[in-house]
Amino acid sequence: MKEQDKKLYKLSKEYNFNYGELLLIGDYFGFDIVNQIFKHRQHELHKKTLFNICESYQEDLSSYDMDRQSEELELKTY
């Protein structure tokens, strides 16, 4: 078992979540995103599916990165 799989297994036990679903979502979004969801957005799990939360989180990260890059370009042009 890979190290990330072990960590996902631990998360599944800690949060009483389906391990198989965590493996699939971890493969799709990456372990880091799933891990961050359980650290910072677990309160959303009763409202949305884990997949939707991961998708939203990934979009937030992309948006943040794009904003940061735009800001850096603006600073370089002045």
PDB file of C-alpha atoms in Angstrom:
ATOM      1  CA  MET A   1       0.000   0.000   0.000  1.00  0.00           C
ATOM      2  CA  LYS A   2       1.384   3.388  -0.971  1.00  0.00           C
ATOM      3  CA  GLU A   3       1.925   6.025   1.704  1.00  0.00           C
ATOM      4  CA  GLN A   4      -0.920   8.160   0.348  1.00  0.00           C
ATOM      5  CA  ASP A   5      -3.278   5.175   0.352  1.00  0.00           C
ATOM      6  CA  LYS A   6      -2.438   4.600   4.006  1.00  0.00           C
ATOM      7  CA  LYS A   7      -3.185   8.235   4.789  1.00  0.00           C
ATOM      8  CA  LEU A   8      -6.480   8.034   2.907  1.00  0.00           C
ATOM      9  CA  TYR A   9      -7.335   4.889   4.851  1.00  0.00           C
ATOM     10  CA  LYS A  10      -6.598   6.741   8.098  1.00  0.00           C
ATOM     11  CA  LEU A  11      -8.811   9.654   6.961  1.00  0.00           C
ATOM     12  CA  SER A  12     -11.615   7.236   6.095  1.00  0.00           C
ATOM     13  CA  LYS A  13     -11.500   5.742   9.590  1.00  0.00           C
ATOM     14  CA  GLU A  14     -11.092   9.090  11.331  1.00  0.00           C
ATOM     15  CA  TYR A  15     -14.041  10.722   9.536  1.00  0.00           C
ATOM     16  CA  ASN A  16     -16.111   7.549   9.022  1.00  0.00           C
ATOM     17  CA  PHE A  17     -15.903   7.902   5.254  1.00  0.00           C
ATOM     18  CA  ASN A  18     -15.920   5.250   2.531  1.00  0.00           C
ATOM     19  CA  TYR A  19     -12.297   4.311   1.785  1.00  0.00           C
ATOM     20  CA  GLY A  20     -13.040   3.223  -1.793  1.00  0.00           C
ATOM     21  CA  GLU A  21     -14.654   6.571  -2.559  1.00  0.00           C
ATOM     22  CA  LEU A  22     -11.661   8.388  -1.069  1.00  0.00           C
ATOM     23  CA  LEU A  23      -9.311   6.363  -3.276  1.00  0.00           C
ATOM     24  CA  LEU A  24     -11.284   7.221  -6.409  1.00  0.00           C
ATOM     25  CA  ILE A  25     -11.581  10.898  -5.542  1.00  0.00           C
ATOM     26  CA  GLY A  26      -7.923  10.991  -4.470  1.00  0.00           C
ATOM     27  CA  ASP A  27      -6.904   9.571  -7.843  1.00  0.00           C
ATOM     28  CA  TYR A  28      -9.077  12.093  -9.661  1.00  0.00           C
ATOM     29  CA  PHE A  29      -8.199  15.274  -7.737  1.00  0.00           C
ATOM     30  CA  GLY A  30      -4.957  14.284  -6.059  1.00  0.00           C
ATOM     31  CA  PHE A  31      -4.220  13.379  -2.484  1.00  0.00           C
ATOM     32  CA  ASP A  32      -3.300  16.911  -1.430  1.00  0.00           C
ATOM     33  CA  ILE A  33      -6.711  18.317  -2.324  1.00  0.00           C
ATOM     34  CA  VAL A  34      -8.587  15.533  -0.528  1.00  0.00           C
ATOM     35  CA  ASN A  35      -6.373  15.990   2.507  1.00  0.00           C
ATOM     36  CA  GLN A  36      -6.967  19.758   2.524  1.00  0.00           C
ATOM     37  CA  ILE A  37     -10.726  19.219   2.302  1.00  0.00           C
ATOM     38  CA  PHE A  38     -10.736  17.125   5.449  1.00  0.00           C
ATOM     39  CA  LYS A  39      -8.511  19.618   7.234  1.00  0.00           C
ATOM     40  CA  HIS A  40     -10.317  22.815   6.260  1.00  0.00           C
ATOM     41  CA  ARG A  41     -13.708  22.107   4.710  1.00  0.00           C
ATOM     42  CA  GLN A  42     -15.076  19.066   6.501  1.00  0.00           C
ATOM     43  CA  HIS A  43     -17.963  21.191   7.796  1.00  0.00           C
ATOM     44  CA  GLU A  44     -19.294  21.269   4.207  1.00  0.00           C
ATOM     45  CA  LEU A  45     -19.608  17.470   3.951  1.00  0.00           C
ATOM     46  CA  HIS A  46     -23.159  17.463   5.296  1.00  0.00           C
ATOM     47  CA  LYS A  47     -24.247  19.936   2.575  1.00  0.00           C
ATOM     48  CA  LYS A  48     -22.375  18.758  -0.538  1.00  0.00           C
ATOM     49  CA  THR A  49     -20.710  15.637  -1.863  1.00  0.00           C
ATOM     50  CA  LEU A  50     -16.977  15.240  -1.404  1.00  0.00           C
ATOM     51  CA  PHE A  51     -16.541  15.331  -5.189  1.00  0.00           C
ATOM     52  CA  ASN A  52     -18.303  18.711  -5.433  1.00  0.00           C
ATOM     53  CA  ILE A  53     -16.284  20.127  -2.548  1.00  0.00           C
ATOM     54  CA  CYS A  54     -13.019  18.974  -4.162  1.00  0.00           C
ATOM     55  CA  GLU A  55     -14.095  20.426  -7.489  1.00  0.00           C
ATOM     56  CA  SER A  56     -14.936  23.761  -5.870  1.00  0.00           C
ATOM     57  CA  TYR A  57     -11.655  23.762  -3.946  1.00  0.00           C
ATOM     58  CA  GLN A  58      -9.699  23.049  -7.138  1.00  0.00           C
ATOM     59  CA  GLU A  59     -11.468  25.944  -8.889  1.00  0.00           C
ATOM     60  CA  ASP A  60     -10.650  28.230  -5.955  1.00  0.00           C
ATOM     61  CA  LEU A  61      -6.978  27.261  -6.177  1.00  0.00           C
ATOM     62  CA  SER A  62      -6.923  27.915  -9.932  1.00  0.00           C
ATOM     63  CA  SER A  63      -8.591  31.268  -9.485  1.00  0.00           C
ATOM     64  CA  TYR A  64      -6.173  32.220  -6.732  1.00  0.00           C
ATOM     65  CA  ASP A  65      -3.173  31.236  -8.875  1.00  0.00           C
ATOM     66  CA  MET A  66      -4.479  33.209 -11.858  1.00  0.00           C
ATOM     67  CA  ASP A  67      -5.086  36.290  -9.683  1.00  0.00           C
ATOM     68  CA  ARG A  68      -1.618  36.025  -8.198  1.00  0.00           C
ATOM     69  CA  GLN A  69      -0.001  35.699 -11.635  1.00  0.00           C
ATOM     70  CA  SER A  70      -1.965  38.693 -12.956  1.00  0.00           C
ATOM     71  CA  GLU A  71      -0.875  40.735  -9.986  1.00  0.00           C
ATOM     72  CA  GLU A  72       2.759  39.773 -10.526  1.00  0.00           C
ATOM     73  CA  LEU A  73       2.537  40.773 -14.212  1.00  0.00           C
ATOM     74  CA  GLU A  74       1.007  44.122 -13.275  1.00  0.00           C
ATOM     75  CA  LEU A  75       3.831  44.784 -10.831  1.00  0.00           C
ATOM     76  CA  LYS A  76       6.429  43.922 -13.468  1.00  0.00           C
ATOM     77  CA  THR A  77       4.935  46.340 -15.983  1.00  0.00           C
ATOM     78  CA  TYR A  78       5.212  49.331 -13.642  1.00  0.00           C
TER      79      TYR A  78
END
